[in-house]
Coordinates of C-alpha atoms and ligand atoms in Angstrom, one line a residue:
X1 CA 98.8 17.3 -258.0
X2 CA 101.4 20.3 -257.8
X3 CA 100.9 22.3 -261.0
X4 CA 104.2 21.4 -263.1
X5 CA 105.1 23.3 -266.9
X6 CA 102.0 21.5 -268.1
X7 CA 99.0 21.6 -265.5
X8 CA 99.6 25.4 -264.7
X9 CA 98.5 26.7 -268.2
X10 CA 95.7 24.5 -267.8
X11 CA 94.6 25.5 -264.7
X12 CA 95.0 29.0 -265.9
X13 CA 93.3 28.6 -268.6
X14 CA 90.2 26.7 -266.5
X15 CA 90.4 29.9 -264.3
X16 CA 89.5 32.3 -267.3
X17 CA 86.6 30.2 -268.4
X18 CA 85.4 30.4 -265.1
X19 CA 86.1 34.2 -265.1
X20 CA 84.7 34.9 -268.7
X21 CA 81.9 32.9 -268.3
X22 CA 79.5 34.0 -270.8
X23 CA 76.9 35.3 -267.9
X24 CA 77.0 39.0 -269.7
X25 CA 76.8 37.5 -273.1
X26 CA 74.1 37.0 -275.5
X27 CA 73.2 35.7 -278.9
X28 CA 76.9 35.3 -280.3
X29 CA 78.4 37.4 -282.2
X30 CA 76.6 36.2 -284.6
X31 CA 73.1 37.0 -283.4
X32 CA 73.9 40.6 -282.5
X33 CA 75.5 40.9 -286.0
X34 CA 71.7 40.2 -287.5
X35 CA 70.1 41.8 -284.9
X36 CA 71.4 45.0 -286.1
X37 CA 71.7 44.3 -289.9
X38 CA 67.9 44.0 -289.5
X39 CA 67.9 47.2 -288.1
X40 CA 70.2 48.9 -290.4
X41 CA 67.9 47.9 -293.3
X42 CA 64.7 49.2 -291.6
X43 CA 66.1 52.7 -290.4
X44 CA 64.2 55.8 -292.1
X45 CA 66.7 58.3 -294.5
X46 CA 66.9 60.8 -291.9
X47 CA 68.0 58.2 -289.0
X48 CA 70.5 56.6 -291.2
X49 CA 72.0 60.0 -291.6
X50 CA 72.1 61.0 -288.5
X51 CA 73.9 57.8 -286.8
X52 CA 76.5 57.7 -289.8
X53 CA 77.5 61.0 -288.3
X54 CA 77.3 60.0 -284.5
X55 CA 79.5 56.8 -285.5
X56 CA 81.7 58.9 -287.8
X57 CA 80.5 56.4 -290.9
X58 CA 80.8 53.4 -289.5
X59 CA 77.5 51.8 -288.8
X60 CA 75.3 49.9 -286.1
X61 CA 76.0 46.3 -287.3
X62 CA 80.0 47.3 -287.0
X63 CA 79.2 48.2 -283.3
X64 CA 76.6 45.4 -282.2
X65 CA 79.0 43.1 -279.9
X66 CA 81.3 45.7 -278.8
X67 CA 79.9 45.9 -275.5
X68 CA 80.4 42.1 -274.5
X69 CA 83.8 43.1 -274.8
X70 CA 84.0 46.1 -273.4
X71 CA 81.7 45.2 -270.6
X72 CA 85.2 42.9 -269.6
X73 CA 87.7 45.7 -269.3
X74 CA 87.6 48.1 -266.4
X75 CA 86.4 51.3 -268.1
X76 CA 83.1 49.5 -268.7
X77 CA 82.7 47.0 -266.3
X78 CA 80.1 49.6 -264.7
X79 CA 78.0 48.0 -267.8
X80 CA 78.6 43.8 -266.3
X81 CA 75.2 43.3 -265.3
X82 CA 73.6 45.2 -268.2
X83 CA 73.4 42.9 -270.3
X84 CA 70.1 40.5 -268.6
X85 CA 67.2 40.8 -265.9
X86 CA 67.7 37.7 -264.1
X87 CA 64.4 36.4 -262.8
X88 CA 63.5 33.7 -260.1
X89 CA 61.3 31.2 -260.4
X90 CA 59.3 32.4 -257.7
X91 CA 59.3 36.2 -259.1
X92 CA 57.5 37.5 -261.7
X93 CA 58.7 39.7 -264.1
X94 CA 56.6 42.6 -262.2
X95 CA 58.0 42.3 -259.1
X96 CA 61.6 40.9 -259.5
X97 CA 64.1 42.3 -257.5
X98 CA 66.4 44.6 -259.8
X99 CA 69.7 44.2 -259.7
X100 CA 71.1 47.7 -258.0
X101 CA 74.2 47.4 -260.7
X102 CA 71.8 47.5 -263.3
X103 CA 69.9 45.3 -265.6
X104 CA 69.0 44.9 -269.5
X105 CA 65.8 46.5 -269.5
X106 CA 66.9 49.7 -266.9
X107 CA 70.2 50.1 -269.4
X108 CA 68.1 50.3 -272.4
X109 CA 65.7 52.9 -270.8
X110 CA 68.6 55.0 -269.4
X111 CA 70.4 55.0 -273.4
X112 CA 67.2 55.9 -274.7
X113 CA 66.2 58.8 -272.2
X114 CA 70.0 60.1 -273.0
X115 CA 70.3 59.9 -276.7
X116 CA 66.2 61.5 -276.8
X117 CA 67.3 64.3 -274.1
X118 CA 69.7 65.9 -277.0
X119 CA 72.1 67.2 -274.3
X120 CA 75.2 64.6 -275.0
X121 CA 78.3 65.4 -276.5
X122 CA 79.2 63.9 -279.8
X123 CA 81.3 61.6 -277.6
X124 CA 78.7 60.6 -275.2
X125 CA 75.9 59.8 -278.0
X126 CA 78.2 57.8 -279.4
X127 CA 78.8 55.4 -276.5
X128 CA 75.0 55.6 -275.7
X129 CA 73.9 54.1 -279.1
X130 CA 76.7 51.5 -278.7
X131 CA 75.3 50.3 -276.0
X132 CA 72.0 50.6 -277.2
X133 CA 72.2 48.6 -280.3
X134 CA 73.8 45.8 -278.3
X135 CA 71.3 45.7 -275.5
X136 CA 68.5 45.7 -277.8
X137 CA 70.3 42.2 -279.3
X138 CA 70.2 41.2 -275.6
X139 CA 67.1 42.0 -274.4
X140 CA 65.9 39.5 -276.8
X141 CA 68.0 36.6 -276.1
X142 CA 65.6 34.2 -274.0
X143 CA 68.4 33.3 -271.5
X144 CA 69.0 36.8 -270.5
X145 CA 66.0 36.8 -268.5
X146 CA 66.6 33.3 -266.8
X147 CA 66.5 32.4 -263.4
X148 CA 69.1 33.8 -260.6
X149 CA 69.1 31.1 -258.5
X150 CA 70.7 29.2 -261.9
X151 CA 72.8 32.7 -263.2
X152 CA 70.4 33.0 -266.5
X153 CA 70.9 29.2 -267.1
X154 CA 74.6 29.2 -266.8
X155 CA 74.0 26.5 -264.3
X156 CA 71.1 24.9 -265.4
X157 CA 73.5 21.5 -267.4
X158 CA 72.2 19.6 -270.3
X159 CA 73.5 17.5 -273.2
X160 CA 74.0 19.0 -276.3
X161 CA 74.9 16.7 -279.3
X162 CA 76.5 14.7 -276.5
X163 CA 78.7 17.4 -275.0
X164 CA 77.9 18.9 -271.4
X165 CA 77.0 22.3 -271.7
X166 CA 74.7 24.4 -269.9
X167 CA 71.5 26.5 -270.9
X168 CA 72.8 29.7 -271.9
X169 CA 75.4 28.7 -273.8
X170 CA 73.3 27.0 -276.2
X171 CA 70.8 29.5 -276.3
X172 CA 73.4 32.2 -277.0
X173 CA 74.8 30.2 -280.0
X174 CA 74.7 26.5 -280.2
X175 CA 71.3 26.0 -281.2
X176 CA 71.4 29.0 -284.3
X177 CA 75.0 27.9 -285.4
X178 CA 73.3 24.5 -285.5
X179 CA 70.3 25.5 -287.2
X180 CA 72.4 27.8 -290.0
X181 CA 75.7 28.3 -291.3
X182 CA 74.3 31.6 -292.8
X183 CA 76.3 34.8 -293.0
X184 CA 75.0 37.7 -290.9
X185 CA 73.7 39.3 -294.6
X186 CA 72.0 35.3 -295.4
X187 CA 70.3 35.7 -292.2
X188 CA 68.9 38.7 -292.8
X189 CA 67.8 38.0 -296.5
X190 CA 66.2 34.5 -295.0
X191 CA 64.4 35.6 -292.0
X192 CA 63.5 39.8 -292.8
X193 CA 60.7 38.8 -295.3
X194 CA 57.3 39.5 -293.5
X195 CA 55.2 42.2 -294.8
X196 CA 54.1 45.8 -292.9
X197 CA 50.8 44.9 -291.2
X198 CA 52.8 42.2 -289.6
X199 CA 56.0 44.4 -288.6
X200 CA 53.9 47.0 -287.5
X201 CA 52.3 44.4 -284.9
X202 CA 56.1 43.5 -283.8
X203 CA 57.1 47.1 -283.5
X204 CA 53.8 47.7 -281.3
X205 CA 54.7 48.8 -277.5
X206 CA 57.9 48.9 -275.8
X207 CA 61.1 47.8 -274.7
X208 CA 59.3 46.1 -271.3
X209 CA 56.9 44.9 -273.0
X210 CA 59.2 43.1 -275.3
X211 CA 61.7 42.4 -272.3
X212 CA 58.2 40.5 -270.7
X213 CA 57.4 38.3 -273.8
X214 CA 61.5 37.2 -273.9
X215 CA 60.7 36.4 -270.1
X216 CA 57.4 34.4 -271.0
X217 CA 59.8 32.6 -273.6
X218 CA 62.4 31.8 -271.2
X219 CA 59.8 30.3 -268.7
X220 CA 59.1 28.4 -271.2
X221 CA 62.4 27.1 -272.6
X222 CA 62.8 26.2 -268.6
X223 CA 59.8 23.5 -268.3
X224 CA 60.5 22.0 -271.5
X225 CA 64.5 21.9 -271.0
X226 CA 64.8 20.3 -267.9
X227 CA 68.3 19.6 -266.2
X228 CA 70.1 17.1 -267.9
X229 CA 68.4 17.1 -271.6
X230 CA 69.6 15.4 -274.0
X231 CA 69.5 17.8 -277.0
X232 CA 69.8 17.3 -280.4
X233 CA 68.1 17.3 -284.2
X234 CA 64.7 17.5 -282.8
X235 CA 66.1 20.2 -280.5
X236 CA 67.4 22.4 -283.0
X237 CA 64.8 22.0 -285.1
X238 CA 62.2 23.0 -282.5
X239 CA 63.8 26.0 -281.0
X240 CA 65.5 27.4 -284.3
X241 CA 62.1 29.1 -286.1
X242 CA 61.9 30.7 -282.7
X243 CA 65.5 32.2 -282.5
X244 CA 64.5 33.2 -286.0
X245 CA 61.8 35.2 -285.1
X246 CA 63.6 36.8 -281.4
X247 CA 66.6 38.0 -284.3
X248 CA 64.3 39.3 -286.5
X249 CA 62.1 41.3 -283.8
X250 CA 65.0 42.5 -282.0
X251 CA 66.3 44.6 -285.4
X252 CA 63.4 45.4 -286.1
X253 CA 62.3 46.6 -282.8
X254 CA 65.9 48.4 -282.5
X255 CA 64.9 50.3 -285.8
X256 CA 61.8 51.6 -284.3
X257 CA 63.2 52.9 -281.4
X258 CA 66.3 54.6 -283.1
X259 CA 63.6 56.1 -286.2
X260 CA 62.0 57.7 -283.0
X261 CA 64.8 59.0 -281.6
X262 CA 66.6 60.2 -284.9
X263 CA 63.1 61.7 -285.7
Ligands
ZN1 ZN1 75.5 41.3 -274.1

């Protein structure tokens, strides 16, 4: 069919899913939103202070899905492939082959190394603890460290309440907007209500050894999702206590690493 006044905006607009497809995105808006109003609420005094003059008063939870964005225009598409560590099935999460753009886990190291080394302008700490916050969101987001050969699940298809969508869509967001229609502040006050010795067992080693135990979930999510599922109630309900708990370690993880580095 030639494209006439009505196909071609179609067509155009199929060509931008296909473009933006949400390969460098993670949790939702949402998600990263809770991620770092966990954080926010577990920084020490002297952190708190020290960010609210890096992002001129505006805080983490106001930054936390900048970088999906940005990651889309050219000043920061350097940062496309920051965003996950895309593992094979036949890899391990030992001895993957790295992406040589980058990956989640590298990104987060490099931000950290930076903002610790105290040698960045006001400028450049800024951007670094951008990132940083929003990685952290990512690096806990199962599909993030899916399979290659399947582009993190983007092409891994199931059912979801009937509709055709694919694996890391619904981890992203169709299974949590499911599960809640919670506020980013509702999420919080529902999920942030463990006790010390139990967060200080969360906060306990570092970011690859939380990237490994979002891989271990993902392998997981794989065997017992295979392609065409059809996903629904039960689905939500199974997977939602554990999107729960990747949102709350993820802020809380993020405030332990930027209470070190804001020491
Ligand atoms: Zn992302």
């Amino acid at each position: 069919m030639k494209p006439n006044r009505i196909t071609f905006p179609l067509i155009i607009l199929a060509l931008g899913m296909v473009v933006c497809s949400p390969d460098c995105r993670a949790w939702g808006q949402k998600g990263h939103d809770v991620t770092c109003a966990v954080a926010r609420k577990h920084l020490k005094k002297k952190a708190r202070k020290k960010i609210d003059r890096v992002l001129d008063g505006q805080s983490i939870v106001y930054w936390s899905n900048w970088l999906d964005n940005a990651s889309h225009t050219p000043e920061y598409a350097y940062t496309k492939t920051w965003h996950y560590k895309n593992i094979d099935a036949d890899e391990t999460y030992e001895n993957a082959v790295l992406n040589p753009d980058g990956d989640v886990l590298t990104a987060i190291q490099a931000q950290i190394a930076a903002l610790k080394s105290g040698t960045l302008d006001k400028e450049a700490e800024a951007l670094a603890l951008k990132m940083l916050v929003h990685l952290m969101g990512d690096l806990h987001c199962p599909m993030h460290m899916g399979h290659k050969s399947d582009r993190g699940g983007n092409r891994w298809q199931v059912q979801f309440f009937g509709n055709g969508k694919n694996l890391h869509g619904i981890w992203d967001s169709d299974i949590l907007e499911s599960a809640h229609k919670w506020t980013f502040s509702e999420w919080v006050e529902e999920i942030d209500t463990g006790g010390k010795p139990e967060y200080s067992e969360i906060v306990k080693g570092g970011p690859e050894d939380w990237g490994k135990e979002t891989y271990m979930l993902a392998t997981q999510i794989y065997e017992q999702t295979p392609v065409g599922s059809k996903l629904s109630y039960d689905n939500v309900a199974r997977w939602a206590p554990v999107i729960e708990r990747q949102l709350l370690k993820g802020g809380l993880r993020l405030a332990a690493v930027l209470n070190d580095i804001y020491r």
